[in-house]
PDB file of C-alpha atoms and ligand atoms in Angstrom:
ATOM      1  CA  MET A   1       0.031  -0.052  -0.107  1.00 93.00           C
ATOM      2  CA  TYR A   2       1.309   3.560  -0.831  1.00 97.00           C
ATOM      3  CA  PRO A   3      -0.023   6.109   1.653  1.00 97.00           C
ATOM      4  CA  SER A   4       0.473   9.025  -0.305  1.00 97.00           C
ATOM      5  CA  LEU A   5      -2.006   8.216  -2.842  1.00 98.00           C
ATOM      6  CA  GLU A   6      -4.780   8.567  -0.321  1.00 98.00           C
ATOM      7  CA  GLY A   7      -6.781  11.205  -1.043  1.00 98.00           C
ATOM      8  CA  LYS A   8      -5.450  12.016  -4.476  1.00 98.00           C
ATOM      9  CA  THR A   9      -7.532  12.196  -7.808  1.00 99.00           C
ATOM     10  CA  VAL A  10      -6.955   9.749 -10.273  1.00 99.00           C
ATOM     11  CA  VAL A  11      -8.606   9.841 -13.698  1.00 99.00           C
ATOM     12  CA  ILE A  12      -8.007   6.650 -15.632  1.00 99.00           C
ATOM     13  CA  THR A  13      -9.379   6.842 -19.202  1.00 99.00           C
ATOM     14  CA  GLY A  14     -10.722   3.433 -20.712  1.00 98.00           C
ATOM     15  CA  ALA A  15     -11.361   1.757 -16.914  1.00 98.00           C
ATOM     16  CA  GLY A  16     -14.807   0.071 -17.760  1.00 98.00           C
ATOM     17  CA  THR A  17     -12.929  -2.819 -18.327  1.00 98.00           C
ATOM     18  CA  GLY A  18      -9.982  -4.371 -18.474  1.00 98.00           C
ATOM     19  CA  LEU A  19      -6.615  -2.706 -17.125  1.00 98.00           C
ATOM     20  CA  GLY A  20      -8.340   0.392 -16.370  1.00 98.00           C
ATOM     21  CA  LYS A  21     -11.103  -1.287 -14.535  1.00 98.00           C
ATOM     22  CA  ALA A  22      -8.163  -3.344 -12.485  1.00 98.00           C
ATOM     23  CA  MET A  23      -6.543  -0.060 -12.092  1.00 99.00           C
ATOM     24  CA  ALA A  24      -9.118   2.024 -11.317  1.00 98.00           C
ATOM     25  CA  LEU A  25      -9.939  -0.736  -8.271  1.00 98.00           C
ATOM     26  CA  ARG A  26      -6.402  -0.754  -6.809  1.00 98.00           C
ATOM     27  CA  PHE A  27      -6.264   2.910  -6.884  1.00 98.00           C
ATOM     28  CA  GLY A  28      -9.596   2.627  -4.730  1.00 98.00           C
ATOM     29  CA  ALA A  29      -8.152   0.406  -2.607  1.00 98.00           C
ATOM     30  CA  GLU A  30      -5.308   2.862  -2.071  1.00 98.00           C
ATOM     31  CA  LYS A  31      -7.578   5.015  -0.953  1.00 98.00           C
ATOM     32  CA  ALA A  32      -7.486   7.563  -3.884  1.00 98.00           C
ATOM     33  CA  ASN A  33     -10.396   9.437  -5.767  1.00 99.00           C
ATOM     34  CA  VAL A  34     -10.961   7.653  -8.709  1.00 99.00           C
ATOM     35  CA  VAL A  35     -12.675   8.986 -12.103  1.00 99.00           C
ATOM     36  CA  ILE A  36     -13.529   6.317 -14.014  1.00 98.00           C
ATOM     37  CA  ASN A  37     -13.849   7.296 -17.977  1.00 98.00           C
ATOM     38  CA  TYR A  38     -15.930   4.589 -20.003  1.00 98.00           C
ATOM     39  CA  PHE A  39     -16.568   4.600 -23.826  1.00 98.00           C
ATOM     40  CA  LYS A  40     -20.046   2.368 -23.598  1.00 96.00           C
ATOM     41  CA  GLU A  41     -22.976   2.119 -21.075  1.00 93.00           C
ATOM     42  CA  GLU A  42     -22.622  -1.956 -21.136  1.00 95.00           C
ATOM     43  CA  GLU A  43     -19.176  -2.030 -19.322  1.00 96.00           C
ATOM     44  CA  ASN A  44     -21.435  -1.419 -16.077  1.00 95.00           C
ATOM     45  CA  PRO A  45     -19.022   1.231 -14.659  1.00 98.00           C
ATOM     46  CA  GLU A  46     -20.902   1.811 -12.049  1.00 98.00           C
ATOM     47  CA  GLU A  47     -20.367  -1.841  -9.904  1.00 98.00           C
ATOM     48  CA  THR A  48     -16.755  -0.068  -9.791  1.00 98.00           C
ATOM     49  CA  VAL A  49     -17.931   2.457  -8.333  1.00 98.00           C
ATOM     50  CA  GLU A  50     -19.962   0.779  -5.846  1.00 98.00           C
ATOM     51  CA  LYS A  51     -17.581  -1.787  -5.237  1.00 98.00           C
ATOM     52  CA  ILE A  52     -14.635   1.234  -4.506  1.00 98.00           C
ATOM     53  CA  GLU A  53     -17.058   3.041  -2.213  1.00 98.00           C
ATOM     54  CA  SER A  54     -18.096   0.123  -0.056  1.00 97.00           C
ATOM     55  CA  SER A  55     -14.502  -0.239   0.484  1.00 94.00           C
ATOM     56  CA  GLY A  56     -14.315   3.346   1.838  1.00 96.00           C
ATOM     57  CA  ALA A  57     -12.593   5.803  -0.781  1.00 98.00           C
ATOM     58  CA  ARG A  58     -14.565   7.707  -3.941  1.00 98.00           C
ATOM     59  CA  ALA A  59     -15.553   7.104  -7.365  1.00 99.00           C
ATOM     60  CA  ILE A  60     -17.546   8.644 -10.100  1.00 98.00           C
ATOM     61  CA  ALA A  61     -17.815   7.272 -13.862  1.00 98.00           C
ATOM     62  CA  VAL A  62     -17.878   9.977 -16.619  1.00 98.00           C
ATOM     63  CA  GLN A  63     -18.389   8.573 -20.407  1.00 98.00           C
ATOM     64  CA  GLY A  64     -16.413  10.231 -22.789  1.00 98.00           C
ATOM     65  CA  ASP A  65     -14.421   9.173 -25.732  1.00 98.00           C
ATOM     66  CA  VAL A  66     -11.040  10.042 -25.820  1.00 98.00           C
ATOM     67  CA  SER A  67     -10.426  10.541 -28.990  1.00 98.00           C
ATOM     68  CA  LYS A  68     -12.731  13.350 -28.883  1.00 98.00           C
ATOM     69  CA  GLU A  69     -11.265  17.059 -27.276  1.00 98.00           C
ATOM     70  CA  ASP A  70     -14.483  18.380 -25.729  1.00 98.00           C
ATOM     71  CA  ASP A  71     -14.946  15.145 -23.965  1.00 99.00           C
ATOM     72  CA  VAL A  72     -11.004  14.737 -22.572  1.00 99.00           C
ATOM     73  CA  LYS A  73     -11.431  18.831 -21.269  1.00 99.00           C
ATOM     74  CA  ALA A  74     -14.849  17.747 -19.401  1.00 99.00           C
ATOM     75  CA  LEU A  75     -13.681  15.050 -18.139  1.00 99.00           C
ATOM     76  CA  ILE A  76     -10.949  17.092 -16.301  1.00 99.00           C
ATOM     77  CA  ARG A  77     -13.490  18.956 -15.230  1.00 98.00           C
ATOM     78  CA  GLN A  78     -15.733  16.919 -13.665  1.00 98.00           C
ATOM     79  CA  ALA A  79     -12.510  15.397 -11.918  1.00 99.00           C
ATOM     80  CA  VAL A  80     -11.878  18.661 -10.185  1.00 98.00           C
ATOM     81  CA  ASP A  81     -15.643  19.476  -9.870  1.00 98.00           C
ATOM     82  CA  SER A  82     -16.148  16.324  -7.652  1.00 98.00           C
ATOM     83  CA  PHE A  83     -13.139  16.024  -5.976  1.00 98.00           C
ATOM     84  CA  GLY A  84     -10.984  19.403  -6.642  1.00 98.00           C
ATOM     85  CA  SER A  85      -7.772  18.389  -8.171  1.00 98.00           C
ATOM     86  CA  VAL A  86      -6.129  15.920 -10.621  1.00 99.00           C
ATOM     87  CA  ASP A  87      -3.144  14.714  -9.118  1.00 99.00           C
ATOM     88  CA  VAL A  88      -2.969  11.194 -11.478  1.00 99.00           C
ATOM     89  CA  MET A  89      -3.963  10.888 -15.059  1.00 99.00           C
ATOM     90  CA  VAL A  90      -3.814   7.350 -16.729  1.00 99.00           C
ATOM     91  CA  ASN A  91      -4.452   7.560 -20.211  1.00 99.00           C
ATOM     92  CA  ASN A  92      -5.158   3.833 -20.508  1.00 98.00           C
ATOM     93  CA  ALA A  93      -8.187   3.874 -23.286  1.00 98.00           C
ATOM     94  CA  GLY A  94      -6.866   1.293 -26.279  1.00 98.00           C
ATOM     95  CA  VAL A  95      -8.023  -0.262 -29.001  1.00 98.00           C
ATOM     96  CA  GLU A  96      -6.915  -2.831 -31.482  1.00 98.00           C
ATOM     97  CA  ASN A  97      -7.990  -5.213 -34.163  1.00 97.00           C
ATOM     98  CA  GLU A  98      -6.031  -7.821 -36.294  1.00 98.00           C
ATOM     99  CA  VAL A  99      -5.728  -7.178 -39.927  1.00 98.00           C
ATOM    100  CA  PRO A 100      -3.209  -7.965 -42.926  1.00 98.00           C
ATOM    101  CA  SER A 101      -1.376  -4.345 -43.794  1.00 98.00           C
ATOM    102  CA  GLU A 102      -2.457  -4.469 -47.317  1.00 98.00           C
ATOM    103  CA  ASP A 103      -5.998  -5.045 -46.158  1.00 98.00           C
ATOM    104  CA  LEU A 104      -6.438  -2.421 -43.490  1.00 98.00           C
ATOM    105  CA  ALA A 105      -8.752   0.137 -44.172  1.00 98.00           C
ATOM    106  CA  LEU A 106      -8.375   3.872 -43.097  1.00 98.00           C
ATOM    107  CA  GLU A 107     -11.054   4.073 -41.099  1.00 98.00           C
ATOM    108  CA  ASP A 108      -9.421   1.379 -38.726  1.00 98.00           C
ATOM    109  CA  TRP A 109      -6.161   2.885 -39.231  1.00 98.00           C
ATOM    110  CA  ASN A 110      -7.523   6.514 -37.935  1.00 98.00           C
ATOM    111  CA  ARG A 111      -9.709   4.509 -35.102  1.00 98.00           C
ATOM    112  CA  VAL A 112      -6.979   2.827 -33.208  1.00 98.00           C
ATOM    113  CA  ILE A 113      -4.488   6.157 -33.539  1.00 99.00           C
ATOM    114  CA  SER A 114      -7.025   8.609 -32.791  1.00 98.00           C
ATOM    115  CA  THR A 115      -7.835   6.383 -29.477  1.00 98.00           C
ATOM    116  CA  ASN A 116      -4.479   5.448 -28.179  1.00 99.00           C
ATOM    117  CA  LEU A 117      -2.416   8.202 -30.003  1.00 99.00           C
ATOM    118  CA  THR A 118      -4.425  11.572 -30.009  1.00 99.00           C
ATOM    119  CA  GLY A 119      -6.361  10.622 -26.886  1.00 99.00           C
ATOM    120  CA  MET A 120      -3.442  10.247 -25.254  1.00 99.00           C
ATOM    121  CA  PHE A 121      -1.901  13.488 -26.299  1.00 99.00           C
ATOM    122  CA  LEU A 122      -4.970  15.044 -25.273  1.00 99.00           C
ATOM    123  CA  GLY A 123      -5.264  13.525 -21.695  1.00 99.00           C
ATOM    124  CA  CYS A 124      -2.256  14.038 -21.312  1.00 99.00           C
ATOM    125  CA  ARG A 125      -2.165  17.625 -22.834  1.00 99.00           C
ATOM    126  CA  GLU A 126      -5.395  18.735 -20.448  1.00 99.00           C
ATOM    127  CA  ALA A 127      -3.790  16.457 -17.211  1.00 99.00           C
ATOM    128  CA  ILE A 128      -0.461  18.659 -17.351  1.00 99.00           C
ATOM    129  CA  GLY A 129      -2.461  21.692 -18.073  1.00 99.00           C
ATOM    130  CA  TYR A 130      -4.386  21.865 -15.240  1.00 99.00           C
ATOM    131  CA  MET A 131      -1.367  20.201 -13.353  1.00 99.00           C
ATOM    132  CA  LEU A 132       0.731  23.907 -13.892  1.00 99.00           C
ATOM    133  CA  ASP A 133      -2.233  25.769 -13.751  1.00 98.00           C
ATOM    134  CA  HIS A 134      -2.241  24.524  -9.725  1.00 98.00           C
ATOM    135  CA  ASN A 135       1.000  24.061  -8.872  1.00 98.00           C
ATOM    136  CA  ILE A 136       0.464  20.495  -8.788  1.00 98.00           C
ATOM    137  CA  LYS A 137       3.636  17.933  -8.633  1.00 98.00           C
ATOM    138  CA  GLY A 138       1.281  14.944 -10.292  1.00 98.00           C
ATOM    139  CA  SER A 139       1.983  12.466 -12.156  1.00 98.00           C
ATOM    140  CA  VAL A 140       1.233  10.736 -15.334  1.00 99.00           C
ATOM    141  CA  ILE A 141       0.994   6.731 -16.488  1.00 99.00           C
ATOM    142  CA  ASN A 142       0.543   6.121 -19.980  1.00 99.00           C
ATOM    143  CA  MET A 143      -0.820   2.711 -21.006  1.00 99.00           C
ATOM    144  CA  SER A 144       1.457   1.414 -23.714  1.00 99.00           C
ATOM    145  CA  SER A 145       2.206  -2.016 -24.693  1.00 99.00           C
ATOM    146  CA  VAL A 146       5.181  -4.872 -25.439  1.00 98.00           C
ATOM    147  CA  HIS A 147       4.583  -3.600 -28.638  1.00 98.00           C
ATOM    148  CA  GLN A 148       6.467  -0.062 -28.583  1.00 98.00           C
ATOM    149  CA  GLN A 149       9.209  -2.106 -28.843  1.00 98.00           C
ATOM    150  CA  ILE A 150       8.494  -5.523 -31.086  1.00 98.00           C
ATOM    151  CA  PRO A 151       6.915  -5.732 -34.384  1.00 98.00           C
ATOM    152  CA  TRP A 152       3.289  -7.399 -34.642  1.00 98.00           C
ATOM    153  CA  PRO A 153       2.705  -7.989 -38.093  1.00 98.00           C
ATOM    154  CA  HIS A 154      -1.705  -7.386 -39.049  1.00 98.00           C
ATOM    155  CA  PHE A 155      -1.239  -4.417 -36.171  1.00 98.00           C
ATOM    156  CA  VAL A 156       0.187  -2.356 -37.663  1.00 98.00           C
ATOM    157  CA  HIS A 157      -1.586   0.661 -36.475  1.00 98.00           C
ATOM    158  CA  TYR A 158      -1.739  -0.635 -33.184  1.00 98.00           C
ATOM    159  CA  ALA A 159       2.175  -1.080 -32.971  1.00 98.00           C
ATOM    160  CA  ALA A 160       2.327   2.331 -34.820  1.00 99.00           C
ATOM    161  CA  SER A 161       0.226   4.253 -31.742  1.00 99.00           C
ATOM    162  CA  LYS A 162       2.564   2.019 -29.447  1.00 99.00           C
ATOM    163  CA  GLY A 163       5.491   3.420 -30.695  1.00 99.00           C
ATOM    164  CA  GLY A 164       4.020   6.806 -30.738  1.00 99.00           C
ATOM    165  CA  ALA A 165       3.143   6.451 -26.989  1.00 99.00           C
ATOM    166  CA  LYS A 166       6.642   5.966 -26.470  1.00 99.00           C
ATOM    167  CA  LEU A 167       8.300   8.910 -27.712  1.00 98.00           C
ATOM    168  CA  LEU A 168       5.221  11.202 -26.448  1.00 99.00           C
ATOM    169  CA  THR A 169       5.755   9.484 -22.936  1.00 99.00           C
ATOM    170  CA  GLU A 170       9.499  10.150 -22.710  1.00 99.00           C
ATOM    171  CA  THR A 171       9.090  13.882 -24.746  1.00 99.00           C
ATOM    172  CA  LEU A 172       6.732  14.996 -21.893  1.00 99.00           C
ATOM    173  CA  ALA A 173       8.691  13.892 -19.383  1.00 99.00           C
ATOM    174  CA  LEU A 174      11.580  15.986 -20.473  1.00 99.00           C
ATOM    175  CA  GLU A 175       9.628  19.087 -21.158  1.00 99.00           C
ATOM    176  CA  TYR A 176       7.612  18.747 -17.487  1.00 99.00           C
ATOM    177  CA  ALA A 177      10.508  17.356 -15.055  1.00 99.00           C
ATOM    178  CA  PRO A 178      11.750  20.882 -14.361  1.00 98.00           C
ATOM    179  CA  LYS A 179       8.194  21.687 -12.878  1.00 98.00           C
ATOM    180  CA  GLY A 180       8.026  18.414 -11.276  1.00 98.00           C
ATOM    181  CA  ILE A 181       5.361  16.693 -13.385  1.00 99.00           C
ATOM    182  CA  ARG A 182       6.577  12.418 -14.039  1.00 99.00           C
ATOM    183  CA  VAL A 183       5.447  11.227 -17.028  1.00 99.00           C
ATOM    184  CA  ASN A 184       5.870   7.479 -16.779  1.00 99.00           C
ATOM    185  CA  ALA A 185       4.745   4.396 -19.842  1.00 99.00           C
ATOM    186  CA  ILE A 186       3.713   0.362 -18.683  1.00 99.00           C
ATOM    187  CA  GLY A 187       4.443  -1.154 -21.287  1.00 99.00           C
ATOM    188  CA  PRO A 188       2.034  -4.360 -20.227  1.00 99.00           C
ATOM    189  CA  GLY A 189       2.801  -8.105 -22.297  1.00 98.00           C
ATOM    190  CA  ALA A 190      -0.311 -10.600 -22.767  1.00 98.00           C
ATOM    191  CA  ILE A 191      -2.833  -9.653 -20.046  1.00 98.00           C
ATOM    192  CA  ASP A 192      -6.043 -11.378 -19.618  1.00 98.00           C
ATOM    193  CA  THR A 193      -8.703  -8.855 -20.188  1.00 98.00           C
ATOM    194  CA  PRO A 194     -11.490  -8.652 -22.537  1.00 96.00           C
ATOM    195  CA  ILE A 195      -9.158  -7.084 -25.522  1.00 95.00           C
ATOM    196  CA  ASN A 196      -7.827 -10.861 -25.302  1.00 96.00           C
ATOM    197  CA  ALA A 197     -10.820 -12.910 -24.628  1.00 96.00           C
ATOM    198  CA  GLU A 198     -11.186 -14.302 -27.961  1.00 96.00           C
ATOM    199  CA  LYS A 199      -7.510 -15.461 -28.876  1.00 96.00           C
ATOM    200  CA  PHE A 200      -7.357 -16.723 -25.086  1.00 97.00           C
ATOM    201  CA  ALA A 201     -10.594 -18.974 -25.654  1.00 98.00           C
ATOM    202  CA  ASP A 202      -8.669 -20.851 -28.324  1.00 98.00           C
ATOM    203  CA  PRO A 203      -6.411 -23.165 -26.604  1.00 98.00           C
ATOM    204  CA  GLU A 204      -3.975 -23.609 -29.211  1.00 98.00           C
ATOM    205  CA  LEU A 205      -3.775 -19.200 -29.680  1.00 97.00           C
ATOM    206  CA  LYS A 206      -3.288 -19.709 -26.094  1.00 98.00           C
ATOM    207  CA  LYS A 207      -0.125 -21.523 -25.910  1.00 98.00           C
ATOM    208  CA  GLY A 208       1.460 -19.935 -28.625  1.00 97.00           C
ATOM    209  CA  VAL A 209       1.090 -16.879 -26.260  1.00 98.00           C
ATOM    210  CA  ILE A 210       2.125 -18.246 -23.610  1.00 98.00           C
ATOM    211  CA  GLU A 211       5.769 -19.840 -25.500  1.00 97.00           C
ATOM    212  CA  LEU A 212       6.648 -16.194 -25.553  1.00 97.00           C
ATOM    213  CA  ILE A 213       6.166 -15.274 -21.863  1.00 98.00           C
ATOM    214  CA  PRO A 214       9.694 -16.628 -20.575  1.00 97.00           C
ATOM    215  CA  ILE A 215       7.566 -16.758 -16.765  1.00 98.00           C
ATOM    216  CA  GLY A 216       5.124 -19.172 -18.834  1.00 98.00           C
ATOM    217  CA  TYR A 217       1.696 -17.683 -18.090  1.00 98.00           C
ATOM    218  CA  ILE A 218      -0.664 -15.191 -19.181  1.00 98.00           C
ATOM    219  CA  GLY A 219      -0.438 -12.113 -16.800  1.00 98.00           C
ATOM    220  CA  LYS A 220      -2.974 -11.157 -14.405  1.00 98.00           C
ATOM    221  CA  PRO A 221      -4.696  -7.292 -14.549  1.00 98.00           C
ATOM    222  CA  GLU A 222      -3.950  -7.462 -10.857  1.00 98.00           C
ATOM    223  CA  GLU A 223      -0.195  -7.821 -11.879  1.00 99.00           C
ATOM    224  CA  VAL A 224       0.066  -4.251 -13.900  1.00 99.00           C
ATOM    225  CA  ALA A 225      -2.492  -2.548 -11.573  1.00 99.00           C
ATOM    226  CA  ALA A 226      -0.180  -3.012  -8.786  1.00 98.00           C
ATOM    227  CA  CYS A 227       2.671  -1.216 -10.917  1.00 98.00           C
ATOM    228  CA  ALA A 228       0.399   1.672 -11.934  1.00 99.00           C
ATOM    229  CA  ALA A 229      -0.249   2.403  -8.539  1.00 99.00           C
ATOM    230  CA  TRP A 230       3.847   2.161  -7.319  1.00 98.00           C
ATOM    231  CA  LEU A 231       4.238   4.236 -10.623  1.00 98.00           C
ATOM    232  CA  ALA A 232       2.036   7.154  -9.158  1.00 98.00           C
ATOM    233  CA  SER A 233       3.227   7.199  -5.473  1.00 98.00           C
ATOM    234  CA  GLU A 234       5.706   8.999  -3.977  1.00 98.00           C
ATOM    235  CA  GLU A 235       7.756   5.769  -3.741  1.00 98.00           C
ATOM    236  CA  ALA A 236       8.401   6.246  -7.460  1.00 98.00           C
ATOM    237  CA  SER A 237       9.537  10.220  -7.151  1.00 98.00           C
ATOM    238  CA  TYR A 238      12.909  10.001  -8.697  1.00 98.00           C
ATOM    239  CA  VAL A 239      11.364   8.077 -11.790  1.00 99.00           C
ATOM    240  CA  THR A 240       9.989   9.516 -14.864  1.00 99.00           C
ATOM    241  CA  GLY A 241      10.545   8.587 -18.762  1.00 99.00           C
ATOM    242  CA  LEU A 242      10.551   5.106 -18.294  1.00 98.00           C
ATOM    243  CA  THR A 243       8.653   2.184 -19.463  1.00 98.00           C
ATOM    244  CA  LEU A 244       8.128  -0.203 -17.116  1.00 99.00           C
ATOM    245  CA  TYR A 245       7.560  -3.504 -19.202  1.00 99.00           C
ATOM    246  CA  VAL A 246       4.747  -5.430 -17.089  1.00 99.00           C
ATOM    247  CA  ASP A 247       5.467  -8.713 -19.479  1.00 99.00           C
ATOM    248  CA  GLY A 248       6.952 -11.860 -18.004  1.00 98.00           C
ATOM    249  CA  GLY A 249       9.977 -11.192 -19.984  1.00 98.00           C
ATOM    250  CA  MET A 250       8.332 -11.181 -23.546  1.00 98.00           C
ATOM    251  CA  THR A 251      10.750  -7.925 -24.460  1.00 98.00           C
ATOM    252  CA  LYS A 252      13.555 -10.412 -23.905  1.00 98.00           C
ATOM    253  CA  TYR A 253      14.050 -12.272 -26.981  1.00 96.00           C
ATOM    254  CA  PRO A 254      12.426 -15.581 -25.407  1.00 95.00           C
ATOM    255  CA  GLY A 255      13.358 -17.389 -28.735  1.00 93.00           C
ATOM    256  CA  PHE A 256      17.026 -17.543 -27.110  1.00 93.00           C
ATOM    257  CA  GLN A 257      16.192 -19.092 -24.372  1.00 90.00           C
ATOM    258  CA  ALA A 258      18.920 -21.553 -22.918  1.00 88.00           C
ATOM    259  CA  GLY A 259      19.332 -23.997 -25.977  1.00 89.00           C
ATOM    260  CA  LYS A 260      17.622 -21.900 -28.542  1.00 88.00           C
ATOM    261  CA  GLY A 261      20.645 -19.588 -29.061  1.00 86.00           C
TER     262      GLY A 261
HETATM  263  C1  BGC B 301      -2.027  -6.290 -27.031  1.00 77.27           C
HETATM  264  C2  BGC B 301      -2.236  -7.909 -26.394  1.00 77.27           C
HETATM  265  C3  BGC B 301      -1.314  -8.640 -26.866  1.00 77.27           C
HETATM  266  C4  BGC B 301      -0.388  -8.310 -26.475  1.00 77.27           C
HETATM  267  C5  BGC B 301       1.128  -9.511 -26.508  1.00 77.27           C
HETATM  268  C6  BGC B 301      -1.018  -5.891 -25.820  1.00 77.27           C
HETATM  269  O1  BGC B 301      -0.245  -4.133 -26.158  1.00 77.27           O
HETATM  270  O2  BGC B 301      -2.862  -5.257 -26.331  1.00 77.27           O
HETATM  271  O3  BGC B 301      -3.564  -8.230 -27.691  1.00 77.27           O
HETATM  272  O4  BGC B 301      -1.661 -10.301 -26.339  1.00 77.27           O
HETATM  273  O5  BGC B 301      -0.148  -7.393 -26.015  1.00 77.27           O
HETATM  274  O6  BGC B 301       1.742  -9.529 -27.881  1.00 77.27           O
END
């Protein structure tokens, strides 16, 4: 547990499901005020709000599309109206779909880039702008991926968005370090979330993924959330510009495990 997170306001985009939801619950357990941005009603964010409230913390759910400037501005405004601050911004909303690149429709390219990368930029800009105006030495966490480093055929739009996330994070880290605002990324590997549900429901596909993970299993959302809590806390006060891979070793060339190199 990280006492420095108690009473802090944490905004998380794409927190209706998956990693975002796990982070919302974890920040709630840290007694932070949690602002849950979600996209679709069927994600049922109210259930997460109730869980957080029943553990004694505070939470609200705010619908919005992170690729829309007005929605991101409204998200920050609602966080401030409800809890009086924005101390931690987690830009987590992301989408992906598999398609050979020669068939990738411009519409799909635009959808993935505008959610994953433009949405991340807008979240950073609005949260950092607020922090600067109010002299808050806050923390920004961008949800990147192992695919900011590992090329991923059939997911060129996704990989491009995450490659962009890497330099976006590092550039903003450098730009705002003098103001005490830390900007870091998390690079999850294969985690058991709805985005992967179809793939992991197929035993052959799941086996193929596990072969790429030296630690030998698909990660749990809570294992990513634990890293986000640390990175947002004062315990990470000297850490900025980092991508913290939470990937069971996936980025460490598993093809070269003993006997294979
Ligand atoms: C993707 C997952 C994928 C993982 C490892 C993540 O960024 O969202 O679908 O399983 O990378 O390839």
